[in-house]
PDB file of C-alpha atoms in Angstrom:
ATOM      1  CA  UNK E   1    -183.258 131.450  71.882  1.00 47.00           C
ATOM      2  CA  UNK E   2    -183.236 133.582  75.310  1.00 41.00           C
ATOM      3  CA  UNK E   3    -179.854 134.923  74.425  1.00 43.00           C
ATOM      4  CA  UNK E   4    -180.724 135.806  70.689  1.00 42.00           C
ATOM      5  CA  UNK E   5    -183.926 137.776  71.923  1.00 40.00           C
ATOM      6  CA  UNK E   6    -182.068 139.531  74.462  1.00 42.00           C
ATOM      7  CA  UNK E   7    -179.042 140.533  72.037  1.00 40.00           C
ATOM      8  CA  UNK E   8    -181.740 141.636  69.609  1.00 40.00           C
ATOM      9  CA  UNK E   9    -183.577 143.750  72.180  1.00 40.00           C
ATOM     10  CA  UNK E  10    -179.941 144.971  73.094  1.00 40.00           C
ATOM     11  CA  UNK E  11    -179.058 146.112  69.578  1.00 39.00           C
ATOM     12  CA  UNK E  12    -182.660 147.565  69.020  1.00 40.00           C
ATOM     13  CA  UNK E  13    -182.015 149.698  72.317  1.00 42.00           C
ATOM     14  CA  UNK E  14    -178.518 151.024  71.132  1.00 38.00           C
ATOM     15  CA  UNK E  15    -179.908 151.706  67.617  1.00 38.00           C
ATOM     16  CA  UNK E  16    -183.059 153.354  68.286  1.00 42.00           C
ATOM     17  CA  UNK E  17    -181.736 155.069  71.802  1.00 41.00           C
ATOM     18  CA  UNK E  18    -179.011 156.917  69.510  1.00 37.00           C
ATOM     19  CA  UNK E  19    -181.789 157.653  66.820  1.00 32.00           C
ATOM     20  CA  UNK E  20    -184.094 159.262  69.688  1.00 32.00           C
ATOM     21  CA  UNK E  21    -181.161 161.112  71.238  1.00 35.00           C
ATOM     22  CA  UNK E  22    -179.927 162.574  67.936  1.00 35.00           C
ATOM     23  CA  UNK E  23    -183.596 163.620  66.979  1.00 39.00           C
ATOM     24  CA  UNK E  24    -183.735 165.461  70.674  1.00 39.00           C
ATOM     25  CA  UNK E  25    -180.262 167.181  69.729  1.00 37.00           C
ATOM     26  CA  UNK E  26    -181.891 168.196  66.176  1.00 43.00           C
ATOM     27  CA  UNK E  27    -184.934 169.776  67.832  1.00 44.00           C
ATOM     28  CA  UNK E  28    -183.790 171.180  71.027  1.00 50.00           C
ATOM     29  CA  UNK E  29    -179.935 172.136  70.471  1.00 66.00           C
ATOM     30  CA  UNK E  30    -180.034 172.683  66.595  1.00 92.00           C
ATOM     31  CA  UNK E  31    -177.949 176.237  66.315  1.00 96.00           C
ATOM     32  CA  UNK E  32    -180.050 176.917  63.181  1.00 97.00           C
ATOM     33  CA  UNK E  33    -183.511 176.394  64.606  1.00 97.00           C
ATOM     34  CA  UNK E  34    -182.494 178.123  67.515  1.00 96.00           C
ATOM     35  CA  UNK E  35    -181.449 181.324  65.858  1.00 97.00           C
ATOM     36  CA  UNK E  36    -184.511 181.007  63.640  1.00 98.00           C
ATOM     37  CA  UNK E  37    -186.653 180.882  66.803  1.00 96.00           C
ATOM     38  CA  UNK E  38    -184.947 183.867  68.044  1.00 97.00           C
ATOM     39  CA  UNK E  39    -185.971 186.217  64.900  1.00 97.00           C
ATOM     40  CA  UNK E  40    -189.670 185.305  65.416  1.00 96.00           C
ATOM     41  CA  UNK E  41    -192.445 185.737  67.710  1.00 94.00           C
ATOM     42  CA  UNK E  42    -193.172 182.486  69.599  1.00 93.00           C
ATOM     43  CA  UNK E  43    -196.861 182.292  68.056  1.00 95.00           C
ATOM     44  CA  UNK E  44    -195.309 182.689  64.380  1.00 96.00           C
ATOM     45  CA  UNK E  45    -192.755 179.947  64.837  1.00 96.00           C
ATOM     46  CA  UNK E  46    -195.121 177.482  66.399  1.00 96.00           C
ATOM     47  CA  UNK E  47    -198.011 178.121  63.809  1.00 96.00           C
ATOM     48  CA  UNK E  48    -195.296 177.776  60.957  1.00 97.00           C
ATOM     49  CA  UNK E  49    -193.140 175.155  62.417  1.00 95.00           C
ATOM     50  CA  UNK E  50    -193.631 172.527  59.498  1.00 96.00           C
ATOM     51  CA  UNK E  51    -193.238 175.169  56.815  1.00 98.00           C
ATOM     52  CA  UNK E  52    -189.804 176.364  58.434  1.00 98.00           C
ATOM     53  CA  UNK E  53    -188.608 173.001  58.543  1.00 96.00           C
ATOM     54  CA  UNK E  54    -189.088 172.834  54.695  1.00 97.00           C
ATOM     55  CA  UNK E  55    -187.765 176.193  53.747  1.00 98.00           C
ATOM     56  CA  UNK E  56    -184.520 175.728  55.798  1.00 98.00           C
ATOM     57  CA  UNK E  57    -183.834 172.345  53.983  1.00 96.00           C
ATOM     58  CA  UNK E  58    -180.920 171.262  53.617  1.00 97.00           C
ATOM     59  CA  UNK E  59    -180.028 173.038  56.830  1.00 96.00           C
ATOM     60  CA  UNK E  60    -176.285 172.802  55.888  1.00 96.00           C
ATOM     61  CA  UNK E  61    -176.835 175.404  53.376  1.00 97.00           C
ATOM     62  CA  UNK E  62    -177.317 178.012  56.272  1.00 98.00           C
ATOM     63  CA  UNK E  63    -173.999 177.591  57.791  1.00 97.00           C
ATOM     64  CA  UNK E  64    -170.798 179.617  56.958  1.00 94.00           C
ATOM     65  CA  UNK E  65    -167.398 178.761  58.554  1.00 91.00           C
ATOM     66  CA  UNK E  66    -169.261 176.262  60.854  1.00 92.00           C
ATOM     67  CA  UNK E  67    -171.539 178.855  61.990  1.00 95.00           C
ATOM     68  CA  UNK E  68    -175.085 179.848  61.471  1.00 97.00           C
ATOM     69  CA  UNK E  69    -175.456 182.292  58.472  1.00 98.00           C
ATOM     70  CA  UNK E  70    -177.469 184.846  60.000  1.00 98.00           C
ATOM     71  CA  UNK E  71    -178.026 187.116  57.339  1.00 98.00           C
ATOM     72  CA  UNK E  72    -179.328 184.107  54.918  1.00 98.00           C
ATOM     73  CA  UNK E  73    -181.650 183.074  57.686  1.00 98.00           C
ATOM     74  CA  UNK E  74    -183.100 186.518  58.036  1.00 98.00           C
ATOM     75  CA  UNK E  75    -183.122 186.979  54.129  1.00 97.00           C
ATOM     76  CA  UNK E  76    -185.208 183.548  53.835  1.00 98.00           C
ATOM     77  CA  UNK E  77    -187.729 184.466  56.763  1.00 98.00           C
ATOM     78  CA  UNK E  78    -188.592 187.779  55.156  1.00 97.00           C
ATOM     79  CA  UNK E  79    -188.851 186.407  51.740  1.00 97.00           C
ATOM     80  CA  UNK E  80    -191.161 183.759  52.982  1.00 97.00           C
ATOM     81  CA  UNK E  81    -193.242 186.208  54.779  1.00 96.00           C
ATOM     82  CA  UNK E  82    -192.374 185.091  58.207  1.00 97.00           C
ATOM     83  CA  UNK E  83    -190.190 188.101  59.410  1.00 96.00           C
ATOM     84  CA  UNK E  84    -191.742 191.687  58.521  1.00 94.00           C
ATOM     85  CA  UNK E  85    -188.963 194.409  58.832  1.00 94.00           C
ATOM     86  CA  UNK E  86    -191.471 197.267  57.778  1.00 93.00           C
ATOM     87  CA  UNK E  87    -193.580 198.953  60.253  1.00 94.00           C
ATOM     88  CA  UNK E  88    -197.070 200.410  60.000  1.00 92.00           C
ATOM     89  CA  UNK E  89    -195.816 203.718  61.076  1.00 94.00           C
ATOM     90  CA  UNK E  90    -192.273 205.247  61.867  1.00 94.00           C
ATOM     91  CA  UNK E  91    -190.947 203.988  65.314  1.00 95.00           C
ATOM     92  CA  UNK E  92    -187.848 204.374  67.478  1.00 96.00           C
ATOM     93  CA  UNK E  93    -185.254 201.975  66.132  1.00 96.00           C
ATOM     94  CA  UNK E  94    -182.453 201.133  68.359  1.00 98.00           C
ATOM     95  CA  UNK E  95    -179.199 199.493  66.819  1.00 98.00           C
ATOM     96  CA  UNK E  96    -176.212 198.182  68.601  1.00 98.00           C
ATOM     97  CA  UNK E  97    -173.077 197.605  66.542  1.00 98.00           C
ATOM     98  CA  UNK E  98    -170.462 195.486  68.278  1.00 98.00           C
ATOM     99  CA  UNK E  99    -166.684 194.585  67.050  1.00 98.00           C
ATOM    100  CA  UNK E 100    -163.302 193.437  68.197  1.00 97.00           C
ATOM    101  CA  UNK E 101    -161.918 195.960  65.661  1.00 95.00           C
ATOM    102  CA  UNK E 102    -160.553 199.525  65.989  1.00 95.00           C
ATOM    103  CA  UNK E 103    -163.381 201.763  67.635  1.00 96.00           C
ATOM    104  CA  UNK E 104    -162.500 205.027  65.490  1.00 94.00           C
ATOM    105  CA  UNK E 105    -162.482 202.977  62.293  1.00 96.00           C
ATOM    106  CA  UNK E 106    -165.587 201.240  63.305  1.00 97.00           C
ATOM    107  CA  UNK E 107    -167.663 204.454  63.778  1.00 96.00           C
ATOM    108  CA  UNK E 108    -166.685 205.561  60.515  1.00 96.00           C
ATOM    109  CA  UNK E 109    -167.220 202.514  58.657  1.00 96.00           C
ATOM    110  CA  UNK E 110    -170.864 202.238  60.268  1.00 97.00           C
ATOM    111  CA  UNK E 111    -171.498 205.943  59.718  1.00 95.00           C
ATOM    112  CA  UNK E 112    -170.747 205.848  56.056  1.00 95.00           C
ATOM    113  CA  UNK E 113    -172.594 202.419  55.633  1.00 96.00           C
ATOM    114  CA  UNK E 114    -175.759 203.615  57.175  1.00 95.00           C
ATOM    115  CA  UNK E 115    -175.618 206.702  55.267  1.00 94.00           C
ATOM    116  CA  UNK E 116    -175.449 204.584  52.036  1.00 94.00           C
ATOM    117  CA  UNK E 117    -178.411 202.402  52.974  1.00 93.00           C
ATOM    118  CA  UNK E 118    -180.791 205.609  53.732  1.00 90.00           C
ATOM    119  CA  UNK E 119    -179.992 206.437  57.485  1.00 91.00           C
ATOM    120  CA  UNK E 120    -179.023 209.980  57.803  1.00 87.00           C
ATOM    121  CA  UNK E 121    -180.458 211.093  61.263  1.00 91.00           C
ATOM    122  CA  UNK E 122    -179.857 209.257  64.158  1.00 95.00           C
ATOM    123  CA  UNK E 123    -178.228 209.776  67.633  1.00 96.00           C
ATOM    124  CA  UNK E 124    -175.370 208.017  69.330  1.00 97.00           C
ATOM    125  CA  UNK E 125    -176.797 206.884  72.741  1.00 97.00           C
ATOM    126  CA  UNK E 126    -173.732 205.218  73.940  1.00 97.00           C
ATOM    127  CA  UNK E 127    -170.186 204.185  72.795  1.00 97.00           C
ATOM    128  CA  UNK E 128    -168.303 201.698  75.249  1.00 96.00           C
ATOM    129  CA  UNK E 129    -165.022 199.764  74.915  1.00 96.00           C
ATOM    130  CA  UNK E 130    -164.339 197.184  77.348  1.00 93.00           C
ATOM    131  CA  UNK E 131    -160.724 196.749  76.426  1.00 89.00           C
ATOM    132  CA  UNK E 132    -161.596 193.963  73.694  1.00 93.00           C
ATOM    133  CA  UNK E 133    -165.000 194.565  72.393  1.00 98.00           C
ATOM    134  CA  UNK E 134    -166.558 197.908  71.483  1.00 98.00           C
ATOM    135  CA  UNK E 135    -170.216 198.749  71.103  1.00 98.00           C
ATOM    136  CA  UNK E 136    -171.594 201.536  69.382  1.00 98.00           C
ATOM    137  CA  UNK E 137    -175.435 202.192  70.074  1.00 98.00           C
ATOM    138  CA  UNK E 138    -177.712 204.544  68.218  1.00 97.00           C
ATOM    139  CA  UNK E 139    -181.288 205.594  67.886  1.00 97.00           C
ATOM    140  CA  UNK E 140    -183.279 206.803  65.068  1.00 95.00           C
ATOM    141  CA  UNK E 141    -186.915 207.233  63.881  1.00 94.00           C
ATOM    142  CA  UNK E 142    -187.506 204.777  60.879  1.00 93.00           C
ATOM    143  CA  UNK E 143    -190.427 203.206  59.030  1.00 93.00           C
ATOM    144  CA  UNK E 144    -188.419 199.984  58.833  1.00 92.00           C
ATOM    145  CA  UNK E 145    -185.991 197.761  60.523  1.00 94.00           C
ATOM    146  CA  UNK E 146    -182.528 197.528  58.906  1.00 94.00           C
ATOM    147  CA  UNK E 147    -182.251 194.775  56.035  1.00 95.00           C
ATOM    148  CA  UNK E 148    -179.214 192.626  56.972  1.00 96.00           C
ATOM    149  CA  UNK E 149    -178.824 191.979  53.541  1.00 96.00           C
ATOM    150  CA  UNK E 150    -178.195 195.390  52.319  1.00 96.00           C
ATOM    151  CA  UNK E 151    -176.060 196.327  55.335  1.00 97.00           C
ATOM    152  CA  UNK E 152    -173.902 193.190  54.463  1.00 98.00           C
ATOM    153  CA  UNK E 153    -173.459 194.453  50.776  1.00 97.00           C
ATOM    154  CA  UNK E 154    -172.353 197.789  52.150  1.00 97.00           C
ATOM    155  CA  UNK E 155    -169.766 196.124  54.681  1.00 98.00           C
ATOM    156  CA  UNK E 156    -168.299 193.893  52.214  1.00 97.00           C
ATOM    157  CA  UNK E 157    -167.028 196.945  50.248  1.00 97.00           C
ATOM    158  CA  UNK E 158    -165.038 197.766  53.231  1.00 97.00           C
ATOM    159  CA  UNK E 159    -163.799 194.070  53.768  1.00 97.00           C
ATOM    160  CA  UNK E 160    -166.148 193.630  56.649  1.00 98.00           C
ATOM    161  CA  UNK E 161    -169.038 190.894  57.357  1.00 97.00           C
ATOM    162  CA  UNK E 162    -171.809 190.386  59.744  1.00 98.00           C
ATOM    163  CA  UNK E 163    -171.111 187.398  61.920  1.00 97.00           C
ATOM    164  CA  UNK E 164    -173.988 187.501  64.226  1.00 98.00           C
ATOM    165  CA  UNK E 165    -177.290 189.338  64.769  1.00 98.00           C
ATOM    166  CA  UNK E 166    -179.617 189.255  67.858  1.00 98.00           C
ATOM    167  CA  UNK E 167    -183.220 190.353  67.707  1.00 97.00           C
ATOM    168  CA  UNK E 168    -183.934 191.944  71.016  1.00 97.00           C
ATOM    169  CA  UNK E 169    -187.675 193.143  69.686  1.00 96.00           C
ATOM    170  CA  UNK E 170    -188.891 194.084  66.367  1.00 95.00           C
ATOM    171  CA  UNK E 171    -187.424 197.608  67.192  1.00 96.00           C
ATOM    172  CA  UNK E 172    -184.206 196.620  68.922  1.00 97.00           C
ATOM    173  CA  UNK E 173    -181.208 194.633  66.977  1.00 98.00           C
ATOM    174  CA  UNK E 174    -177.662 193.819  67.972  1.00 98.00           C
ATOM    175  CA  UNK E 175    -175.063 193.363  65.086  1.00 98.00           C
ATOM    176  CA  UNK E 176    -171.718 191.795  65.520  1.00 98.00           C
ATOM    177  CA  UNK E 177    -169.150 192.903  62.809  1.00 98.00           C
ATOM    178  CA  UNK E 178    -166.052 191.216  61.756  1.00 98.00           C
ATOM    179  CA  UNK E 179    -163.449 193.792  60.798  1.00 98.00           C
ATOM    180  CA  UNK E 180    -160.295 191.514  60.410  1.00 96.00           C
ATOM    181  CA  UNK E 181    -159.786 192.608  56.799  1.00 96.00           C
ATOM    182  CA  UNK E 182    -161.098 196.052  56.884  1.00 97.00           C
ATOM    183  CA  UNK E 183    -160.225 198.819  54.878  1.00 96.00           C
ATOM    184  CA  UNK E 184    -161.736 202.001  53.642  1.00 96.00           C
ATOM    185  CA  UNK E 185    -163.483 201.697  50.012  1.00 95.00           C
ATOM    186  CA  UNK E 186    -161.831 205.080  48.906  1.00 97.00           C
ATOM    187  CA  UNK E 187    -159.780 206.293  45.643  1.00 97.00           C
ATOM    188  CA  UNK E 188    -156.160 205.128  45.723  1.00 98.00           C
ATOM    189  CA  UNK E 189    -153.862 207.927  44.820  1.00 98.00           C
ATOM    190  CA  UNK E 190    -151.132 206.933  42.429  1.00 97.00           C
ATOM    191  CA  UNK E 191    -147.969 208.413  41.305  1.00 97.00           C
ATOM    192  CA  UNK E 192    -148.454 211.089  38.582  1.00 94.00           C
ATOM    193  CA  UNK E 193    -152.327 210.271  37.988  1.00 96.00           C
ATOM    194  CA  UNK E 194    -154.229 213.289  38.332  1.00 97.00           C
ATOM    195  CA  UNK E 195    -157.479 213.050  40.343  1.00 98.00           C
ATOM    196  CA  UNK E 196    -160.241 215.577  39.964  1.00 97.00           C
ATOM    197  CA  UNK E 197    -162.452 215.921  43.385  1.00 97.00           C
ATOM    198  CA  UNK E 198    -165.843 217.089  42.201  1.00 96.00           C
ATOM    199  CA  UNK E 199    -168.065 219.319  44.453  1.00 94.00           C
ATOM    200  CA  UNK E 200    -169.362 217.513  47.864  1.00 95.00           C
ATOM    201  CA  UNK E 201    -171.269 218.232  51.117  1.00 93.00           C
ATOM    202  CA  UNK E 202    -168.989 215.636  52.531  1.00 94.00           C
ATOM    203  CA  UNK E 203    -165.314 215.554  53.139  1.00 97.00           C
ATOM    204  CA  UNK E 204    -163.371 213.586  50.590  1.00 98.00           C
ATOM    205  CA  UNK E 205    -161.459 210.644  52.179  1.00 98.00           C
ATOM    206  CA  UNK E 206    -158.439 209.131  50.046  1.00 98.00           C
ATOM    207  CA  UNK E 207    -155.667 206.396  50.306  1.00 98.00           C
ATOM    208  CA  UNK E 208    -152.265 208.143  50.234  1.00 98.00           C
ATOM    209  CA  UNK E 209    -150.178 204.906  51.132  1.00 97.00           C
ATOM    210  CA  UNK E 210    -148.498 204.878  47.724  1.00 97.00           C
ATOM    211  CA  UNK E 211    -147.381 208.537  47.308  1.00 98.00           C
ATOM    212  CA  UNK E 212    -144.920 210.947  49.158  1.00 98.00           C
ATOM    213  CA  UNK E 213    -146.201 214.362  47.811  1.00 98.00           C
ATOM    214  CA  UNK E 214    -149.537 215.759  47.009  1.00 98.00           C
ATOM    215  CA  UNK E 215    -150.316 219.049  45.288  1.00 98.00           C
ATOM    216  CA  UNK E 216    -153.900 220.423  45.270  1.00 98.00           C
ATOM    217  CA  UNK E 217    -155.100 222.954  42.974  1.00 97.00           C
ATOM    218  CA  UNK E 218    -158.421 224.934  42.762  1.00 95.00           C
ATOM    219  CA  UNK E 219    -160.147 227.535  40.860  1.00 92.00           C
ATOM    220  CA  UNK E 220    -160.601 231.348  41.568  1.00 88.00           C
ATOM    221  CA  UNK E 221    -164.218 230.884  42.343  1.00 90.00           C
ATOM    222  CA  UNK E 222    -163.586 228.456  45.329  1.00 93.00           C
ATOM    223  CA  UNK E 223    -163.211 230.132  48.709  1.00 95.00           C
ATOM    224  CA  UNK E 224    -161.464 227.121  50.018  1.00 97.00           C
ATOM    225  CA  UNK E 225    -159.779 227.175  53.518  1.00 97.00           C
ATOM    226  CA  UNK E 226    -158.004 223.647  53.807  1.00 98.00           C
ATOM    227  CA  UNK E 227    -158.524 221.302  56.571  1.00 98.00           C
ATOM    228  CA  UNK E 228    -156.444 218.388  55.501  1.00 98.00           C
ATOM    229  CA  UNK E 229    -156.227 215.353  58.159  1.00 98.00           C
ATOM    230  CA  UNK E 230    -153.714 212.382  57.979  1.00 99.00           C
ATOM    231  CA  UNK E 231    -154.850 209.060  59.585  1.00 98.00           C
ATOM    232  CA  UNK E 232    -152.947 205.592  60.041  1.00 97.00           C
ATOM    233  CA  UNK E 233    -154.360 202.205  58.949  1.00 95.00           C
ATOM    234  CA  UNK E 234    -156.466 201.955  62.099  1.00 94.00           C
ATOM    235  CA  UNK E 235    -157.889 205.610  61.396  1.00 96.00           C
ATOM    236  CA  UNK E 236    -155.838 206.989  64.445  1.00 96.00           C
ATOM    237  CA  UNK E 237    -155.344 210.773  63.711  1.00 97.00           C
ATOM    238  CA  UNK E 238    -151.657 211.550  62.935  1.00 98.00           C
ATOM    239  CA  UNK E 239    -151.582 215.015  61.731  1.00 98.00           C
ATOM    240  CA  UNK E 240    -153.795 218.084  60.658  1.00 98.00           C
ATOM    241  CA  UNK E 241    -152.995 220.933  58.166  1.00 98.00           C
ATOM    242  CA  UNK E 242    -155.150 223.891  58.469  1.00 97.00           C
ATOM    243  CA  UNK E 243    -155.089 227.324  56.780  1.00 96.00           C
ATOM    244  CA  UNK E 244    -157.304 229.927  57.476  1.00 95.00           C
ATOM    245  CA  UNK E 245    -156.362 232.022  54.125  1.00 95.00           C
ATOM    246  CA  UNK E 246    -158.240 231.401  50.994  1.00 96.00           C
ATOM    247  CA  UNK E 247    -156.153 228.965  49.072  1.00 96.00           C
ATOM    248  CA  UNK E 248    -155.670 228.035  45.371  1.00 95.00           C
ATOM    249  CA  UNK E 249    -152.791 225.753  45.446  1.00 97.00           C
ATOM    250  CA  UNK E 250    -151.200 223.833  48.350  1.00 97.00           C
ATOM    251  CA  UNK E 251    -148.456 220.952  48.359  1.00 98.00           C
ATOM    252  CA  UNK E 252    -148.287 218.442  51.124  1.00 98.00           C
ATOM    253  CA  UNK E 253    -145.709 215.972  52.023  1.00 97.00           C
ATOM    254  CA  UNK E 254    -147.415 212.707  53.455  1.00 98.00           C
ATOM    255  CA  UNK E 255    -146.476 211.554  56.718  1.00 97.00           C
ATOM    256  CA  UNK E 256    -144.815 208.204  56.604  1.00 93.00           C
ATOM    257  CA  UNK E 257    -147.211 206.115  58.598  1.00 95.00           C
ATOM    258  CA  UNK E 258    -150.131 207.756  56.696  1.00 98.00           C
ATOM    259  CA  UNK E 259    -152.562 205.261  55.161  1.00 98.00           C
ATOM    260  CA  UNK E 260    -155.863 207.807  54.712  1.00 98.00           C
ATOM    261  CA  UNK E 261    -156.272 211.298  54.033  1.00 98.00           C
ATOM    262  CA  UNK E 262    -159.368 213.367  54.686  1.00 98.00           C
ATOM    263  CA  UNK E 263    -159.747 216.641  52.670  1.00 98.00           C
ATOM    264  CA  UNK E 264    -162.352 219.270  54.162  1.00 98.00           C
ATOM    265  CA  UNK E 265    -162.622 222.963  54.599  1.00 98.00           C
ATOM    266  CA  UNK E 266    -162.258 224.758  58.130  1.00 97.00           C
ATOM    267  CA  UNK E 267    -165.449 226.252  57.957  1.00 97.00           C
ATOM    268  CA  UNK E 268    -167.897 224.708  55.446  1.00 96.00           C
ATOM    269  CA  UNK E 269    -167.449 222.768  52.283  1.00 96.00           C
ATOM    270  CA  UNK E 270    -169.950 225.146  50.764  1.00 95.00           C
ATOM    271  CA  UNK E 271    -166.974 227.377  50.195  1.00 95.00           C
ATOM    272  CA  UNK E 272    -165.805 224.749  47.766  1.00 95.00           C
ATOM    273  CA  UNK E 273    -168.088 225.369  44.567  1.00 94.00           C
ATOM    274  CA  UNK E 274    -165.614 224.018  41.973  1.00 94.00           C
ATOM    275  CA  UNK E 275    -163.486 220.943  41.705  1.00 96.00           C
ATOM    276  CA  UNK E 276    -160.406 220.162  43.553  1.00 97.00           C
ATOM    277  CA  UNK E 277    -157.571 219.034  41.465  1.00 98.00           C
ATOM    278  CA  UNK E 278    -155.243 216.537  42.821  1.00 98.00           C
ATOM    279  CA  UNK E 279    -151.457 215.886  41.411  1.00 98.00           C
ATOM    280  CA  UNK E 280    -149.875 213.017  43.334  1.00 98.00           C
ATOM    281  CA  UNK E 281    -146.301 211.837  43.237  1.00 96.00           C
ATOM    282  CA  UNK E 282    -143.499 209.680  44.636  1.00 93.00           C
ATOM    283  CA  UNK E 283    -140.177 211.432  45.696  1.00 85.00           C
ATOM    284  CA  UNK E 284    -137.112 210.432  43.632  1.00 71.00           C
ATOM    285  CA  UNK E 285    -134.412 208.951  45.713  1.00 60.00           C
TER     286      UNK E 285
END
């Protein structure tokens, strides 16, 4: 009888000991809950602990590729009134963007993405490359912190994604961006397919990887002084074509390693008041 009691006690100890150990891991080492905590003030988290457990159930829905889906986490917190991204008045917002991808491409990518979500005026505070990771930091005056979901949608257009976010304070955030499949979301020029570029205050970017020759024509009313730059797939500058004479037509031979082209004006794009007409083609061999 004593042996039976001892055996049952032994089994109970193992089963419940494992249970308590698992429960301890769930509450103290759960990556999802740790990430949720990091986005909230301590008081907000403690006051809403039970509610948080409910809205993040099942927890497996908040993982992607075995990592916490930080964008989904912040979106859920925001939608349930636990995380406020808007400020009562404009504040100095500090953003730090990190990547393992090409630095030049990254700055172009993030600049375009920020402009598309409404951030036009910002100041670069630092840009550091340690040999593997590049960090671009900027500061701006804003009435709201960046909405990760909106930024994610912009980055997705260029084959990129947000893999991690750190909240240092309400006005300071760190974003880790995956650029493994990055590309510029621009028009691809095809053989004998005419393209018309409308007037713009920004340079025109194009994918020229499928053509060999490009002719560009414009109207008399334009006072275009061509500035044309070629870049490789990592956005390293390959060559620049400049002409300080008013130009109505120019024919260009695309460098072999060129992936992208930027069309602008030496002085200002205000000189280009009419369309630019592009005639791309392949060479006949």
